[in-house]
mmCIF file with all atom_site columns, C-alpha atoms in Angstrom:
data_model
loop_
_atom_site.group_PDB
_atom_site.id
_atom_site.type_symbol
_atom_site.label_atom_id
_atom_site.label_alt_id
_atom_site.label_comp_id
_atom_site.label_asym_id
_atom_site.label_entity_id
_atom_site.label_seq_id
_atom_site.pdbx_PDB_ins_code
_atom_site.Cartn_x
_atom_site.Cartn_y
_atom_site.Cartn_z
_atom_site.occupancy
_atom_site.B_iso_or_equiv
_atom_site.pdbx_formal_charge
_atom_site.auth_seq_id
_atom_site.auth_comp_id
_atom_site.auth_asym_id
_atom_site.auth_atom_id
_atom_site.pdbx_PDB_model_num
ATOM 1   C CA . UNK A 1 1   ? 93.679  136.542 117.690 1.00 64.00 ? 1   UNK A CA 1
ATOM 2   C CA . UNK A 1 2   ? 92.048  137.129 114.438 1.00 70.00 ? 2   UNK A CA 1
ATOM 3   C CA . UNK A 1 3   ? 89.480  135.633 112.761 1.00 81.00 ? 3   UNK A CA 1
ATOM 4   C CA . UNK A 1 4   ? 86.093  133.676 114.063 1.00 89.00 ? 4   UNK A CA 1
ATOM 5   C CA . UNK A 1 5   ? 86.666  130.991 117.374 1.00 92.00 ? 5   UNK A CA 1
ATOM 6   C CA . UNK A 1 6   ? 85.858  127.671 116.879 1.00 94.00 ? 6   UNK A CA 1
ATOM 7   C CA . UNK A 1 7   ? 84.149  128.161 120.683 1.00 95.00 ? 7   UNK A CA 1
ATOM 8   C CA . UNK A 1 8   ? 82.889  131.313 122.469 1.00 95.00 ? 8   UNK A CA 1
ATOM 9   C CA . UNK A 1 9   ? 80.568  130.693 125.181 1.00 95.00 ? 9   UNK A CA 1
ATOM 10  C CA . UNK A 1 10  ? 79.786  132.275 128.945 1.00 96.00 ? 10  UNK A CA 1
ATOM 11  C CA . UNK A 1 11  ? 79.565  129.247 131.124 1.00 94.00 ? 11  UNK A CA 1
ATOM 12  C CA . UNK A 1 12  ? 76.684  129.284 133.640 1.00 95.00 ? 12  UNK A CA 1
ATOM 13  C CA . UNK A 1 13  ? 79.299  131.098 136.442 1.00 94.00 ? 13  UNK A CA 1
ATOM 14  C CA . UNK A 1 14  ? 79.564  134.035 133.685 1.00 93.00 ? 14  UNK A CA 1
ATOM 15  C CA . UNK A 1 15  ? 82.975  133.009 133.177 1.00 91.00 ? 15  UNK A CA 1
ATOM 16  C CA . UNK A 1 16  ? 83.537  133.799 129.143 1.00 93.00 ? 16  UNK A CA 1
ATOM 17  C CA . UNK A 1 17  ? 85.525  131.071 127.346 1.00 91.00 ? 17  UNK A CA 1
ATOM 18  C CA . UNK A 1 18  ? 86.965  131.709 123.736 1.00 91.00 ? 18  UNK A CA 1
ATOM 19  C CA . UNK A 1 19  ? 89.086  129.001 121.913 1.00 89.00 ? 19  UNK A CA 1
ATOM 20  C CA . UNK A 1 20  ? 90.690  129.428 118.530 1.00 88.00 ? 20  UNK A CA 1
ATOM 21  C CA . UNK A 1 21  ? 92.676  126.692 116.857 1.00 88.00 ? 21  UNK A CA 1
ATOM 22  C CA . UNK A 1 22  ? 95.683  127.659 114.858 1.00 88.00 ? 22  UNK A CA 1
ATOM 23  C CA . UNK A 1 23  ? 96.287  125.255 111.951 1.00 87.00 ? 23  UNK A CA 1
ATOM 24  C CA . UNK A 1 24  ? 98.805  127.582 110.358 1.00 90.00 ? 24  UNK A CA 1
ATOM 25  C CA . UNK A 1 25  ? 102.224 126.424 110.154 1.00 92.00 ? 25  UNK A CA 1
ATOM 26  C CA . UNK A 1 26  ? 103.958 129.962 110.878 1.00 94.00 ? 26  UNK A CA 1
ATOM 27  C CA . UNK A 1 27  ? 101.542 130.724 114.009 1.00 90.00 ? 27  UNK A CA 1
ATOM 28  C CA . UNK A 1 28  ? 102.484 127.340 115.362 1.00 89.00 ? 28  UNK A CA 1
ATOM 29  C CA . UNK A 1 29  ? 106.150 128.189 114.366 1.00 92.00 ? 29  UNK A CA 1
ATOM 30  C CA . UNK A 1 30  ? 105.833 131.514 116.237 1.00 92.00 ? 30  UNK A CA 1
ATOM 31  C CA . UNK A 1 31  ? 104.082 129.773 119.362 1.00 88.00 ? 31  UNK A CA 1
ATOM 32  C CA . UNK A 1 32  ? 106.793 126.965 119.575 1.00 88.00 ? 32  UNK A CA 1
ATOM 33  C CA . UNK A 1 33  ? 109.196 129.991 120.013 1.00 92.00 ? 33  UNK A CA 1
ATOM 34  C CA . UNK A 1 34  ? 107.424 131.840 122.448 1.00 89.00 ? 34  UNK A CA 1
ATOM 35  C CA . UNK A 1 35  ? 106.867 128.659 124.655 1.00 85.00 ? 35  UNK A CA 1
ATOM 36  C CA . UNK A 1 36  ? 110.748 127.733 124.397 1.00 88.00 ? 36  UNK A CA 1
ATOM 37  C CA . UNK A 1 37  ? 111.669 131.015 125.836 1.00 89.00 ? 37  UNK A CA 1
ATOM 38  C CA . UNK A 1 38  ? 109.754 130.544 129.211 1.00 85.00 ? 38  UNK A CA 1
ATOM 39  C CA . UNK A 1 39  ? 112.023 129.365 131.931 1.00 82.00 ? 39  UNK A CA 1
ATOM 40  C CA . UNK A 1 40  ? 109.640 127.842 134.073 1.00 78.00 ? 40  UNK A CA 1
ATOM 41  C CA . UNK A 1 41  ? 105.769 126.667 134.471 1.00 78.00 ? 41  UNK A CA 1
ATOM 42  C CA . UNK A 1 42  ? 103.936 125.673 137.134 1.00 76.00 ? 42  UNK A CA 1
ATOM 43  C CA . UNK A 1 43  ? 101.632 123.205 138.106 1.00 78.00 ? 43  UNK A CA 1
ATOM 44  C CA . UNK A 1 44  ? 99.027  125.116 140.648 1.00 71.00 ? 44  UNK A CA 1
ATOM 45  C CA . UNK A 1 45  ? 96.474  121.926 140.153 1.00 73.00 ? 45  UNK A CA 1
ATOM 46  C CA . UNK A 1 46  ? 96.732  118.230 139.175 1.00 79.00 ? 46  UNK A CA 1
ATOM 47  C CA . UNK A 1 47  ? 100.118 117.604 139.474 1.00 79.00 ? 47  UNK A CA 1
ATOM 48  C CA . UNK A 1 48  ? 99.502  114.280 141.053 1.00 83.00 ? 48  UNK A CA 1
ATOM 49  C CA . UNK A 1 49  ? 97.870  113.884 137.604 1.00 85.00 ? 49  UNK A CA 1
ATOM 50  C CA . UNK A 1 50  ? 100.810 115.243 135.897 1.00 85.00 ? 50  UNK A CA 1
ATOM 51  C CA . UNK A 1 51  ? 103.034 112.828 137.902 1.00 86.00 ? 51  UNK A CA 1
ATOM 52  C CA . UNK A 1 52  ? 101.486 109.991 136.827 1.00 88.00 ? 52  UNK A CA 1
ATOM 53  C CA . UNK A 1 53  ? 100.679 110.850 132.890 1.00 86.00 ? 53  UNK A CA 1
ATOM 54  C CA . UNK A 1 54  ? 104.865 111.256 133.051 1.00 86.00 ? 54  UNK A CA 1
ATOM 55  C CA . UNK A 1 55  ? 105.417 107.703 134.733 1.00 89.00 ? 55  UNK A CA 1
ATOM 56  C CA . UNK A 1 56  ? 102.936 106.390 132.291 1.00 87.00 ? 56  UNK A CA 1
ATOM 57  C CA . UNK A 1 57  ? 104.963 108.031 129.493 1.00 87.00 ? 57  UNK A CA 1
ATOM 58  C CA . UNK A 1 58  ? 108.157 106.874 130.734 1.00 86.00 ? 58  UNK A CA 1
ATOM 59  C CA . UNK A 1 59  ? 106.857 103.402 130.665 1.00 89.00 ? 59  UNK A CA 1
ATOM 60  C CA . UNK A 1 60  ? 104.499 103.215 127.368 1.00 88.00 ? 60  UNK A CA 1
ATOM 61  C CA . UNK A 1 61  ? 108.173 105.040 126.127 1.00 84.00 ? 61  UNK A CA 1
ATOM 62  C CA . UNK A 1 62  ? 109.970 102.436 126.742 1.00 83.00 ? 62  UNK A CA 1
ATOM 63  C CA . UNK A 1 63  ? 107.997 99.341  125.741 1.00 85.00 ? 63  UNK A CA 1
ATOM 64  C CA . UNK A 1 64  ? 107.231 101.852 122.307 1.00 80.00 ? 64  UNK A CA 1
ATOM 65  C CA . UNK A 1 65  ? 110.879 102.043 120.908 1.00 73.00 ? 65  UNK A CA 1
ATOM 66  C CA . UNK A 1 66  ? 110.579 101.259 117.343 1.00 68.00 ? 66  UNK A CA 1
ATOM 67  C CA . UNK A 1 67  ? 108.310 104.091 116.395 1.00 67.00 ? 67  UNK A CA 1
ATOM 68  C CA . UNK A 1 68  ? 109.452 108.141 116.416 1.00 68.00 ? 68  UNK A CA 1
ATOM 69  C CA . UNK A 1 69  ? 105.538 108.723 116.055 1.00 69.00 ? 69  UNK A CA 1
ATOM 70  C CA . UNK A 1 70  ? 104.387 111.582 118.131 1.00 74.00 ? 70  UNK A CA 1
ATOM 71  C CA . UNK A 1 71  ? 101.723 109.536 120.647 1.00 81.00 ? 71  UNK A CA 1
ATOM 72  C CA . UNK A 1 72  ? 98.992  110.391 122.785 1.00 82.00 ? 72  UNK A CA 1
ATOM 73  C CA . UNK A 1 73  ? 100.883 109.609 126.105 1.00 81.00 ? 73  UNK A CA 1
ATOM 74  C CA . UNK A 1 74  ? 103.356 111.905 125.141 1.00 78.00 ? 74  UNK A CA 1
ATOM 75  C CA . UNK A 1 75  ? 101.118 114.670 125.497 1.00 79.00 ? 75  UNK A CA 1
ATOM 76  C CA . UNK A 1 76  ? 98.906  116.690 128.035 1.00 77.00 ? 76  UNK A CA 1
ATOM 77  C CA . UNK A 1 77  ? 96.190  118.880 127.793 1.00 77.00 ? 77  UNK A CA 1
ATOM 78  C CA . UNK A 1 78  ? 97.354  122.341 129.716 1.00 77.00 ? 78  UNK A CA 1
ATOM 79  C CA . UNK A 1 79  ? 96.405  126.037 129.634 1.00 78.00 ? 79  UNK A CA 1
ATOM 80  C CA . UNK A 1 80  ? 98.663  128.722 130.885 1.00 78.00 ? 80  UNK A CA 1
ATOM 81  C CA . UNK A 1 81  ? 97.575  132.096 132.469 1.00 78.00 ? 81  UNK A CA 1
ATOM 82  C CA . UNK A 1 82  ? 99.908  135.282 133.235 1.00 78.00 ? 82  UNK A CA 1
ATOM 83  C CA . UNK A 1 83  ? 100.088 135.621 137.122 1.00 76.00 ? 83  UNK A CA 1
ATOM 84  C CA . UNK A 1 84  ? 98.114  138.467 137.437 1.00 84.00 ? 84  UNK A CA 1
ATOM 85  C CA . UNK A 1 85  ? 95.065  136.539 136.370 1.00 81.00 ? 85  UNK A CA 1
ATOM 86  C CA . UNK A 1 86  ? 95.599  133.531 138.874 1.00 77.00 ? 86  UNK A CA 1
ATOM 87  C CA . UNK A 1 87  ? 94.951  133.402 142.478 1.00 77.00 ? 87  UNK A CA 1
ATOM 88  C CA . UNK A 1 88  ? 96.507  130.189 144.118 1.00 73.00 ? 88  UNK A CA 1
ATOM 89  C CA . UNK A 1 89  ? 94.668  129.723 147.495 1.00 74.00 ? 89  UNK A CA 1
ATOM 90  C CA . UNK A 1 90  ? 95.959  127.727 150.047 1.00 74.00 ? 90  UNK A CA 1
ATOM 91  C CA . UNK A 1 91  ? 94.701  123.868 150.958 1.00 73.00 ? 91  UNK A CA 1
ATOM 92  C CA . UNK A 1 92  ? 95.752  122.896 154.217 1.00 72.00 ? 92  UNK A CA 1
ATOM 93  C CA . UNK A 1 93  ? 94.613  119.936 156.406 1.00 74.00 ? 93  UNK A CA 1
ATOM 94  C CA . UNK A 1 94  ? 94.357  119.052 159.521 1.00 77.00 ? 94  UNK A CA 1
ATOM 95  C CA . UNK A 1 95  ? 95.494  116.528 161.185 1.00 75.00 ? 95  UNK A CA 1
ATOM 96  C CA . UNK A 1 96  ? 93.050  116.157 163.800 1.00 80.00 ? 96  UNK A CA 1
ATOM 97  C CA . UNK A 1 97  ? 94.007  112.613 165.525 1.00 80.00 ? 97  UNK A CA 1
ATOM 98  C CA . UNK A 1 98  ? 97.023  111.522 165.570 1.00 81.00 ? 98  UNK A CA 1
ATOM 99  C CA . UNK A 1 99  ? 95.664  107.503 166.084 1.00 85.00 ? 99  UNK A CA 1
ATOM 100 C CA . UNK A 1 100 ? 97.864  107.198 169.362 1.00 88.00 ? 100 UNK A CA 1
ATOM 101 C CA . UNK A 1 101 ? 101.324 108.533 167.971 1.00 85.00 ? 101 UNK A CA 1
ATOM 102 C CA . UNK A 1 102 ? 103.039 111.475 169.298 1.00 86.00 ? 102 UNK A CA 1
ATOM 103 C CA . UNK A 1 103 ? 104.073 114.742 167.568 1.00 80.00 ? 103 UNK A CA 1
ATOM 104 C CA . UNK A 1 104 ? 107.527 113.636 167.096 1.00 84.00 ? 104 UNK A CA 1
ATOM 105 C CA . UNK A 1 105 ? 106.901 109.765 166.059 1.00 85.00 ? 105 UNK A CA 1
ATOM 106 C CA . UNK A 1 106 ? 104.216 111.470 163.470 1.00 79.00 ? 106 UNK A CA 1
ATOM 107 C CA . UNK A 1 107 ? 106.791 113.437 161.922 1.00 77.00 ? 107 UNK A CA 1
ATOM 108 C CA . UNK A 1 108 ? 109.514 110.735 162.438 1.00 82.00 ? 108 UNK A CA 1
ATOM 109 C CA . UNK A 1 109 ? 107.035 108.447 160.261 1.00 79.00 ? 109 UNK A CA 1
ATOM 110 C CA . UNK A 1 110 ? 106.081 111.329 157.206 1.00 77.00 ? 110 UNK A CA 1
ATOM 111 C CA . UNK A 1 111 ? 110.112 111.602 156.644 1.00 75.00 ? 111 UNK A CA 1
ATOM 112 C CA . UNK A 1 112 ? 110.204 108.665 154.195 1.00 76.00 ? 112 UNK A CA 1
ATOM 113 C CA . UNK A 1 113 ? 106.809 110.188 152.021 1.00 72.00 ? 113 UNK A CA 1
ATOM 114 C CA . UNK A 1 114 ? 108.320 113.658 152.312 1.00 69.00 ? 114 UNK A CA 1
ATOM 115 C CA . UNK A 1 115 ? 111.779 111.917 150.450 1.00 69.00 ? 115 UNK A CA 1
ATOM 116 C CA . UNK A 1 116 ? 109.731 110.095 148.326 1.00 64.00 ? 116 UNK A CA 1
ATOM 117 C CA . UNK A 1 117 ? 107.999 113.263 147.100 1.00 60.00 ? 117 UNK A CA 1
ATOM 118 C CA . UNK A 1 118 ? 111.412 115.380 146.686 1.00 58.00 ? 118 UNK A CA 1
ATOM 119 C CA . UNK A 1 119 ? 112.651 112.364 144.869 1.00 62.00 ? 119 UNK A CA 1
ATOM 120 C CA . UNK A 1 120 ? 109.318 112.190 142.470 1.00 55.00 ? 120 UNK A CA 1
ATOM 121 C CA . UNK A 1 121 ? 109.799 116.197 141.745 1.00 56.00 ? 121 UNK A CA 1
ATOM 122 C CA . UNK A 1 122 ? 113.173 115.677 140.734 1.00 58.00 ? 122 UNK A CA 1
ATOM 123 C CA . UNK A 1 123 ? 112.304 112.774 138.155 1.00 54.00 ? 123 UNK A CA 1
ATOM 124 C CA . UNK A 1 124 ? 109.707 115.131 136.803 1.00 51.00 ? 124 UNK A CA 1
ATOM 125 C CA . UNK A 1 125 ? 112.176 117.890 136.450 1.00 52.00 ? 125 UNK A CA 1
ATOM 126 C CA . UNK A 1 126 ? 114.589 115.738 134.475 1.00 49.00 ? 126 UNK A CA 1
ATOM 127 C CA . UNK A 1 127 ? 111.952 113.644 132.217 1.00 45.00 ? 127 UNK A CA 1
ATOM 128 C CA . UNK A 1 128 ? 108.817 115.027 131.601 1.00 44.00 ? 128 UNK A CA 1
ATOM 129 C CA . UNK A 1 129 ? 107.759 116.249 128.451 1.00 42.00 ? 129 UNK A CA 1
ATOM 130 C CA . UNK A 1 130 ? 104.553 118.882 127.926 1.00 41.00 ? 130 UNK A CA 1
ATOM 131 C CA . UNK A 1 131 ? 103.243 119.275 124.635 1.00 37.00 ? 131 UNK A CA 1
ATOM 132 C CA . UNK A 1 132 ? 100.649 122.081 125.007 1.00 38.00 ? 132 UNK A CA 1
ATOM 133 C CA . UNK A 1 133 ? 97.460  121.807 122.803 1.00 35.00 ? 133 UNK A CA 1
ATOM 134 C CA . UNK A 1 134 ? 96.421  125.144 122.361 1.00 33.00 ? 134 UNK A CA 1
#
């Protein structure tokens, strides 16, 4: 990008971070169009968070219906990265007593969280809305 940053700083893990904000119309234009030509995004971290800024959303939504204002629940802050400059590590636990239960009554008990989980991801999918503040 051209022209000064509002921020340019090297954090105290000598990780550089640069932010510009773009306050002209035909840049935002030009970033809108970009953005609506990316198939999909993906949450690597905080998509519990994301989960529930979208139920809060739906909610403040629909108790908001008399204004077409653009509001801050409709938005999120988020910052995008090309995949060859992100490393998603695995975070596994362990289960390491299973409190009296066996193997198969374990499992037999996660089935309804596991549906529940499917069920939020496909609410997401169909209603959540990401303004990106860039």
């Amino acid at each position: 990008m051209a022209g000064v940053p509002e921020y340019d700083f090297t954090a105290e893990d000598g990780v550089i971070h640069t932010v510009w904000v773009v306050a002209d119309a035909k840049q935002i234009e030009e970033i809108k169009k970009e953005f609506s030509e990316v198939d999909a995004l993906y949450i690597a971290d905080g998509h519990h968070r994301a989960a529930a800024a979208a139920t809060v959303a739906r909610a403040r939504r629909g108790q908001n219906k008399l204004t077409d204002a653009v509001n801050e629940y409709e938005s999120v802050l988020a910052v995008f990265f090309p995949h060859t400059q992100l490393r998603v590590m695995d975070y596994n636990r362990a289960v390491k007593d299973l409190n009296g239960l066996t193997r198969k009554n374990i499992l037999k008990r996660s089935v309804p969280a596991l549906q529940s989980v499917k069920t939020l991801r496909q609410d997401l999918r169909s209603s959540c809305m990401i303004s990106v503040c860039i």
